[in-house]
Amino acid sequence: MLKGKHIILGVTGGIAAYKSAILTRLLVKAGAEVQVIMTPAAKQFVAPLTFSTLSGKPVISEFFTANTGQWNSHVDLGLWADAMIIAPATASTIGKMANGVADNMLVTTYLSAKAPVFVAPAMDLDMMAHPSTRRNLELLKSYGNHIIEPAEGELASHLVGKGRMEEPEKIVQVLSNFFVPKDLAGKKVIITAGPTYEKIDPVRFIGNYSTGKMGYALADEAARRGASVTVVSGPVAVKPQDSDIKIIPVQTARQMLEAAQTVFADTDIAIMCAAVADYAPDHYTDSKIKREKDEIPVIHLVKNPDIAATLGREKQPGQFLVGFALETDSEQSNAREKMHRKNLDMIVLNSLRDKGAGFGTDTNKVTIFTGEGMSVTYDLKSKPQVASDIFDSIVRCLK
Ligand code: CTP
């Protein structure tokens, strides 16, 4: 998303300036053209040579280049940029930006910039919590700037609290998310994810190896594209990247069905990505089943509800329902049969015969079938890239 984008990176005088060297490197690696502007104080922390080497462009710091007298046009720079990020942003620079104090090249360029501006504050916890800093940040937000809130942790003062500049990887993520086309804006998306646990006794359950990585990658991608997202999630360790994603935690298939049905009526796109246990014990034993018994216990199973098929029956015109098929044999025909039986608009097939596909891996290899009898087979990709392919197909179908 950042390929070819013009990014102004404003560096101000804080210890976290060293992290901005890494940020420069990551932005350049992502294909962006980076122009670094440093405030005079920033040069006390990291030498301009570091930034000019990493960005491949001379650093701008003054209104005029000292030896040539050449004027550095803040207006041209402001127009050149696709985005501007101030990282680290000290309390002083935030105050100047909020109040239009244009006494250095960085704030002057900020005032001239037409592009979206991101601000990553970094300061000591008490400065961060001070009413003037909070007020200035609120002012910046009210002007339409994006604040990348600092994280909590050990600060340069060795005090622990909120004020650490967000990590460069996260900042790059925020910037690239910003440039993702918002083709799902206004859409409501529900995703089932992870395994279900069907309880046997207080310490045992029937489950499966699903980790939820694919479902959560879909949730993150939908949120990036502007959708409002709910995940009905079995027990997993993964977390969504976007704090606006709503998670409804469940354990059993019946709880998953109930939660999914409640949300489904008000949903545009539903993706059934969970690995739902097909069977559950017919009863739950309150106390732990003990070993010192003569007879070996027998667990009787009952069939679980089919969540995808239930939603397929409840589906209204305009709603789009996607399922997954995890197969080992006759993959294509089984997938097509499942799509029709469950009344799905699309099914995503992953074969356990493909290396790198299925449970727990960071990659997946899928074939996407759509209602019109079309299918497209994709290469082995990371799960976030697969999520992007799936939403590209959904958006094409919705058109
Ligand atoms: N699914 C579901 N509820 C179930 C079982 C499956 O919602 N009780 C959904 C899955 O989330 C997936 C699709 O149905 O989107 C197909 O799941 P899969 O396990 O491949 O198929 P099953 O219907 O369970 O059939 P089988 O196990 O016989 O292959």
Coordinates of C-alpha atoms and ligand atoms in Angstrom, one line a residue:
M1 CA 0.0 0.0 0.0
L2 CA 2.9 2.3 0.6
K3 CA 4.6 1.6 -2.8
G4 CA 5.4 4.9 -4.5
K5 CA 3.8 7.0 -1.7
H6 CA 5.5 10.3 -0.8
I7 CA 5.9 10.4 3.0
I8 CA 7.2 13.3 5.0
L9 CA 8.7 12.0 8.3
G10 CA 9.0 14.8 10.8
V11 CA 11.5 14.0 13.6
T12 CA 11.5 16.1 16.8
G13 CA 13.8 16.3 19.7
G14 CA 13.1 13.2 21.9
I15 CA 15.0 10.0 22.8
A16 CA 12.6 8.1 20.6
A17 CA 14.2 9.7 17.6
Y18 CA 16.4 6.6 17.3
K19 CA 13.2 4.6 16.6
S20 CA 12.5 6.9 13.7
A21 CA 15.7 5.7 12.0
I22 CA 14.1 2.2 12.0
L23 CA 10.8 3.8 10.8
T24 CA 12.6 5.4 7.9
R25 CA 14.1 2.0 6.9
L26 CA 10.8 0.3 7.1
L27 CA 9.0 2.9 5.0
V28 CA 11.7 2.8 2.4
K29 CA 11.5 -1.0 2.4
A30 CA 7.7 -0.8 1.9
G31 CA 8.4 1.2 -1.3
A32 CA 7.7 4.7 0.0
E33 CA 9.7 7.8 -0.9
V34 CA 10.6 9.4 2.4
Q35 CA 11.6 13.0 3.0
V36 CA 12.9 13.6 6.5
I37 CA 12.5 17.0 8.2
M38 CA 14.2 17.4 11.5
T39 CA 13.7 20.1 14.1
P40 CA 16.9 21.7 15.4
A41 CA 16.5 19.8 18.7
A42 CA 16.1 16.5 16.9
K43 CA 19.7 16.8 15.6
Q44 CA 20.9 16.6 19.2
F45 CA 19.6 13.1 19.4
V46 CA 20.4 11.5 16.0
A47 CA 22.7 12.9 13.3
P48 CA 21.0 13.9 10.0
L49 CA 23.5 11.7 8.2
T50 CA 21.7 8.6 9.6
F51 CA 18.3 9.8 8.1
S52 CA 19.7 11.0 4.8
T53 CA 21.5 7.7 4.3
L54 CA 18.4 5.6 5.2
S55 CA 16.0 7.7 3.2
G56 CA 18.4 8.4 0.2
K57 CA 17.5 12.1 0.4
P58 CA 19.2 15.0 2.1
V59 CA 17.5 15.9 5.4
I60 CA 15.7 19.3 5.6
S61 CA 16.0 21.2 8.8
E62 CA 16.3 24.9 8.1
F63 CA 14.3 27.3 5.9
F64 CA 17.5 27.9 3.9
T65 CA 20.4 25.6 3.1
A66 CA 23.3 27.3 4.9
N67 CA 26.1 27.1 2.3
T68 CA 24.0 27.8 -0.9
G69 CA 21.3 30.1 0.5
Q70 CA 18.8 27.9 -1.3
W71 CA 15.2 28.2 0.0
N72 CA 13.5 25.0 1.1
S73 CA 9.9 25.5 0.1
H74 CA 7.6 24.2 2.9
V75 CA 4.7 24.9 0.5
D76 CA 6.0 22.6 -2.3
L77 CA 6.9 19.9 0.3
G78 CA 3.4 20.1 1.7
L79 CA 1.9 19.6 -1.7
W80 CA 4.4 16.8 -2.6
A81 CA 3.3 14.6 0.4
D82 CA 0.7 11.8 0.3
A83 CA 1.0 11.6 4.1
M84 CA 3.0 13.3 6.8
I85 CA 4.0 11.5 10.0
I86 CA 5.5 13.3 13.0
A87 CA 7.4 10.7 15.0
P88 CA 8.4 11.2 17.7
A89 CA 6.2 14.2 18.4
T90 CA 7.3 16.0 21.6
A91 CA 4.9 18.0 23.8
S92 CA 6.5 21.2 22.5
T93 CA 6.0 20.3 18.8
I94 CA 2.4 19.1 19.5
G95 CA 1.8 22.4 21.3
K96 CA 3.2 24.4 18.3
M97 CA 1.1 22.4 15.8
A98 CA -2.0 22.8 17.8
N99 CA -1.5 26.6 18.1
G100 CA 0.1 27.4 14.7
V101 CA 3.5 28.4 16.1
A102 CA 5.4 28.2 12.8
D103 CA 8.9 28.8 14.1
N104 CA 10.7 25.9 12.4
M105 CA 10.6 24.1 9.0
L106 CA 8.7 21.1 10.4
V107 CA 5.7 23.1 11.8
T108 CA 5.6 25.4 8.8
T109 CA 5.4 22.3 6.4
Y110 CA 2.7 20.8 8.7
L111 CA 0.7 24.0 8.3
S112 CA 1.1 23.9 4.5
A113 CA 0.3 20.2 4.1
K114 CA -2.8 19.1 2.3
A115 CA -2.2 15.4 2.9
P116 CA -3.4 13.5 6.0
V117 CA -1.1 14.0 9.0
F118 CA -0.3 11.3 11.6
V119 CA 1.2 12.2 15.0
A120 CA 3.0 9.7 17.2
P121 CA 3.7 11.4 20.6
A122 CA 6.6 10.4 22.8
M123 CA 7.3 11.9 26.2
D124 CA 7.4 11.2 29.9
L125 CA 4.2 9.9 31.5
D126 CA 3.5 13.1 33.5
M127 CA 4.0 15.3 30.4
M128 CA 1.7 13.0 28.5
A129 CA -1.0 13.2 31.2
H130 CA -0.7 17.0 31.6
P131 CA -4.0 18.8 30.7
S132 CA -2.2 21.0 28.2
T133 CA -0.8 18.0 26.3
R134 CA -4.2 16.3 26.3
R135 CA -5.9 19.5 25.2
N136 CA -3.4 20.0 22.4
L137 CA -3.8 16.4 21.2
E138 CA -7.6 16.9 21.3
L139 CA -7.1 20.1 19.2
L140 CA -5.0 18.2 16.7
K141 CA -7.7 15.5 16.4
S142 CA -10.3 18.1 15.9
Y143 CA -8.3 19.5 12.9
G144 CA -8.6 16.0 11.4
N145 CA -5.1 14.8 12.3
H146 CA -4.6 11.1 13.3
I147 CA -3.0 10.5 16.7
I148 CA -1.1 7.2 17.1
E149 CA -1.4 6.9 20.8
P150 CA 1.8 6.1 22.7
A151 CA 2.2 2.7 24.4
E152 CA 2.7 2.0 28.0
G153 CA 6.1 0.8 29.2
E154 CA 9.5 1.8 30.6
L155 CA 10.3 5.4 29.6
A156 CA 13.6 7.2 29.1
S157 CA 13.3 8.5 32.7
H158 CA 13.0 4.8 33.8
L159 CA 9.5 5.6 35.1
V160 CA 6.9 3.2 33.8
G161 CA 3.7 4.5 32.2
K162 CA 2.1 5.8 29.0
G163 CA 4.4 7.8 26.8
R164 CA 6.6 5.4 24.7
M165 CA 6.4 6.2 21.0
E166 CA 4.5 3.4 19.2
E167 CA 6.8 0.8 17.6
P168 CA 7.9 1.6 14.0
E169 CA 6.3 -1.6 12.7
K170 CA 2.9 -0.5 14.1
I171 CA 3.3 3.0 12.7
V172 CA 4.0 1.5 9.2
Q173 CA 0.9 -0.7 9.7
V174 CA -1.3 2.3 10.6
L175 CA 0.0 4.2 7.5
S176 CA -0.5 1.4 5.1
N177 CA -4.0 0.6 6.5
F178 CA -4.8 4.2 5.8
F179 CA -4.1 3.8 2.1
V180 CA -6.2 0.6 1.7
P181 CA -9.3 1.4 -0.5
K182 CA -12.3 1.6 1.8
D183 CA -14.5 -0.6 -0.5
L184 CA -16.3 -2.1 2.5
A185 CA -17.2 1.2 4.1
G186 CA -20.7 1.1 5.6
K187 CA -20.8 -2.8 5.5
K188 CA -21.3 -5.0 8.5
V189 CA -19.3 -8.2 8.5
I190 CA -19.5 -11.2 10.9
I191 CA -16.9 -13.8 11.0
T192 CA -16.8 -17.1 12.9
A193 CA -13.3 -18.1 13.9
G194 CA -11.2 -20.6 15.8
P195 CA -12.2 -24.0 17.1
T196 CA -15.2 -25.0 19.3
Y197 CA -14.6 -26.8 22.6
E198 CA -17.3 -29.4 23.5
K199 CA -17.1 -30.1 27.2
I200 CA -16.8 -33.6 28.5
D201 CA -16.0 -32.8 32.2
P202 CA -14.4 -29.9 34.1
V203 CA -11.0 -30.7 32.6
R204 CA -11.6 -32.2 29.2
F205 CA -13.2 -31.3 25.9
I206 CA -13.5 -32.3 22.3
G207 CA -11.8 -29.8 20.1
N208 CA -9.5 -29.4 17.1
Y209 CA -6.3 -27.8 16.0
S210 CA -7.7 -24.5 14.6
T211 CA -5.9 -21.4 15.9
G212 CA -8.2 -18.7 14.5
K213 CA -5.4 -17.1 12.4
M214 CA -7.3 -17.2 9.2
G215 CA -10.5 -15.9 10.8
Y216 CA -8.7 -13.0 12.5
A217 CA -6.8 -12.2 9.3
L218 CA -10.2 -11.9 7.6
A219 CA -11.5 -9.6 10.4
D220 CA -8.4 -7.4 10.2
E221 CA -8.7 -7.1 6.4
A222 CA -12.4 -6.3 6.6
A223 CA -11.7 -3.6 9.2
R224 CA -8.9 -2.1 7.1
R225 CA -11.3 -1.8 4.2
G226 CA -13.7 0.2 6.3
A227 CA -16.3 -2.5 7.5
S228 CA -17.6 -2.7 11.0
V229 CA -16.6 -6.2 12.1
T230 CA -17.8 -8.7 14.7
V231 CA -15.9 -12.0 15.3
V232 CA -17.7 -14.8 17.0
S233 CA -14.7 -16.6 18.3
G234 CA -13.9 -19.9 19.8
P235 CA -11.0 -20.2 22.3
V236 CA -7.9 -18.8 20.6
A237 CA -4.7 -17.0 21.5
V238 CA -4.7 -14.6 18.5
K239 CA -6.0 -11.0 18.9
P240 CA -7.3 -8.5 16.3
Q241 CA -5.0 -5.7 15.2
D242 CA -7.9 -3.2 15.2
S243 CA -9.4 -2.4 18.6
D244 CA -12.7 -1.5 16.9
I245 CA -13.3 -5.1 16.0
K246 CA -15.9 -6.6 18.3
I247 CA -15.1 -10.0 19.7
I248 CA -17.9 -12.3 21.0
P249 CA -16.1 -15.1 22.8
V250 CA -17.8 -18.5 22.9
Q251 CA -16.8 -22.1 23.6
T252 CA -19.3 -24.5 22.1
A253 CA -20.9 -24.9 18.7
R254 CA -24.3 -24.1 20.2
Q255 CA -23.0 -20.9 21.8
M256 CA -21.4 -20.0 18.5
L257 CA -24.7 -20.6 16.6
E258 CA -26.7 -18.5 19.1
A259 CA -24.2 -15.6 18.9
A260 CA -24.0 -15.7 15.1
Q261 CA -27.8 -15.8 14.7
T262 CA -28.2 -12.8 17.0
V263 CA -25.8 -10.7 14.8
F264 CA -26.6 -12.2 11.4
A265 CA -30.0 -10.4 10.8
D266 CA -28.2 -7.1 10.7
T267 CA -25.2 -8.2 8.7
D268 CA -24.2 -7.7 5.0
I269 CA -21.4 -10.3 4.8
A270 CA -21.0 -13.4 6.9
I271 CA -17.9 -15.6 6.7
M272 CA -18.0 -19.0 8.4
C273 CA -14.3 -19.6 9.1
A274 CA -14.6 -21.5 12.4
A275 CA -13.7 -25.2 12.6
V276 CA -16.9 -26.2 14.4
A277 CA -16.9 -29.6 16.1
D278 CA -19.5 -31.7 14.3
Y279 CA -20.3 -33.7 17.5
A280 CA -20.6 -32.9 21.2
P281 CA -20.8 -35.3 24.2
D282 CA -24.5 -35.9 24.9
H283 CA -24.0 -34.8 28.5
Y284 CA -21.6 -32.9 30.7
T285 CA -20.2 -34.7 33.8
D286 CA -20.0 -32.2 36.7
S287 CA -17.0 -33.8 38.4
K288 CA -13.8 -35.1 36.8
I289 CA -14.1 -38.6 35.3
K290 CA -11.7 -40.7 37.4
R291 CA -9.3 -43.3 36.1
E292 CA -9.6 -45.8 39.1
K293 CA -12.8 -47.4 37.8
D294 CA -13.2 -50.9 36.4
E295 CA -15.0 -50.0 33.3
I296 CA -13.6 -47.7 30.6
P297 CA -15.9 -44.7 30.1
V298 CA -17.9 -44.4 26.9
I299 CA -18.7 -40.9 25.6
H300 CA -21.9 -40.8 23.6
L301 CA -22.0 -38.0 21.0
V302 CA -24.8 -35.9 19.6
K303 CA -24.8 -33.9 16.4
N304 CA -24.0 -30.2 16.7
P305 CA -26.0 -27.7 14.7
D306 CA -24.6 -26.6 11.4
I307 CA -24.1 -22.9 11.8
A308 CA -23.3 -22.1 8.1
A309 CA -26.4 -24.1 6.9
T310 CA -28.6 -22.5 9.5
L311 CA -27.6 -19.0 8.4
G312 CA -27.9 -20.2 4.8
R313 CA -31.6 -20.9 5.5
E314 CA -32.1 -17.6 7.3
K315 CA -30.3 -15.6 4.6
Q316 CA -32.3 -12.6 3.1
P317 CA -31.7 -11.1 -0.4
G318 CA -28.7 -8.8 -0.2
Q319 CA -26.9 -10.8 2.4
F320 CA -23.7 -12.6 1.3
L321 CA -22.7 -15.8 3.0
V322 CA -19.2 -17.4 2.7
G323 CA -18.1 -20.8 3.9
F324 CA -14.8 -22.7 4.1
A325 CA -14.2 -26.3 3.2
L326 CA -11.3 -28.2 4.6
E327 CA -11.0 -31.4 2.6
T328 CA -8.6 -34.3 2.2
D329 CA -10.2 -36.1 -0.8
S330 CA -12.4 -35.2 -3.9
E331 CA -11.8 -31.6 -2.8
Q332 CA -13.4 -29.7 -5.7
S333 CA -16.6 -31.7 -5.8
N334 CA -17.0 -31.8 -2.0
A335 CA -16.5 -28.0 -1.9
R336 CA -19.1 -27.3 -4.6
E337 CA -21.5 -29.8 -2.9
K338 CA -21.1 -28.0 0.5
M339 CA -21.7 -24.6 -1.1
H340 CA -25.0 -25.7 -2.6
R341 CA -26.2 -27.8 0.5
K342 CA -25.5 -24.8 2.9
N343 CA -26.9 -22.2 0.5
L344 CA -23.6 -20.3 0.4
D345 CA -22.7 -17.6 -2.1
M346 CA -19.0 -18.5 -2.0
I347 CA -16.8 -21.3 -0.6
V348 CA -13.1 -21.2 0.1
L349 CA -11.5 -24.6 -0.3
N350 CA -8.3 -25.5 1.5
S351 CA -6.9 -28.9 0.9
L352 CA -4.9 -30.6 3.7
R353 CA -2.9 -32.2 0.9
D354 CA -1.4 -28.8 0.1
K355 CA 1.8 -28.1 2.2
G356 CA 1.4 -24.9 4.2
A357 CA -2.4 -24.9 4.1
G358 CA -4.9 -25.5 6.9
F359 CA -4.7 -25.3 10.7
G360 CA -2.1 -23.4 12.7
T361 CA 0.1 -22.4 9.7
D362 CA 0.9 -18.7 8.8
T363 CA 0.1 -19.5 5.2
N364 CA -2.8 -20.9 3.2
K365 CA -3.5 -22.1 -0.3
V366 CA -7.0 -21.7 -1.4
T367 CA -9.4 -22.1 -4.3
I368 CA -12.4 -19.8 -4.3
F369 CA -15.7 -21.0 -5.7
T370 CA -18.5 -18.5 -6.4
G371 CA -22.2 -19.1 -7.1
E372 CA -21.8 -18.6 -10.8
G373 CA -19.8 -21.8 -11.1
M374 CA -16.5 -19.9 -11.3
S375 CA -13.4 -21.0 -9.4
V376 CA -10.0 -19.4 -9.0
T377 CA -7.0 -21.2 -7.5
Y378 CA -4.4 -19.1 -5.8
D379 CA -0.7 -19.7 -4.9
L380 CA 0.5 -20.4 -1.4
K381 CA 0.3 -17.0 0.4
S382 CA 0.3 -15.5 3.9
K383 CA -3.1 -15.6 5.7
P384 CA -3.4 -11.8 5.5
Q385 CA -2.8 -12.0 1.8
V386 CA -5.4 -14.8 1.4
A387 CA -7.8 -12.7 3.4
S388 CA -7.2 -9.8 0.9
D389 CA -7.9 -12.2 -2.1
I390 CA -11.1 -13.4 -0.4
F391 CA -12.4 -9.9 0.1
D392 CA -11.4 -8.9 -3.5
S393 CA -13.6 -11.8 -4.7
I394 CA -16.5 -10.8 -2.4
V395 CA -16.3 -7.2 -3.5
R396 CA -16.3 -8.3 -7.2
C397 CA -19.4 -10.5 -6.5
L398 CA -21.2 -7.7 -4.7
K399 CA -20.7 -5.5 -7.7
Ligands
CTP1 N1 -19.6 -25.3 9.6 C1 -20.5 -24.7 10.5 N2 -21.1 -25.5 11.5 C2 -20.8 -26.8 11.6 C3 -19.9 -27.4 10.7 C4 -19.3 -26.6 9.7 O1 -20.8 -23.5 10.4 N3 -21.3 -27.5 12.6 C5 -19.1 -24.5 8.6 C6 -17.6 -24.2 8.6 O2 -17.3 -23.1 9.4 C7 -17.3 -24.1 7.2 C8 -18.3 -25.0 6.4 O3 -19.4 -25.1 7.3 O4 -17.5 -22.8 6.7 C9 -17.8 -26.3 6.1 O5 -17.1 -27.0 7.2 P1 -16.5 -28.4 7.0 O6 -16.0 -28.8 8.4 O7 -15.5 -28.4 5.9 O8 -17.7 -29.2 6.6 P2 -18.8 -30.1 7.4 O9 -20.1 -29.5 7.0 O10 -18.5 -30.2 8.8 O11 -18.7 -31.4 6.6 P3 -17.6 -32.6 6.8 O12 -17.0 -32.5 8.2 O13 -18.4 -33.8 6.5 O14 -16.6 -32.3 5.7

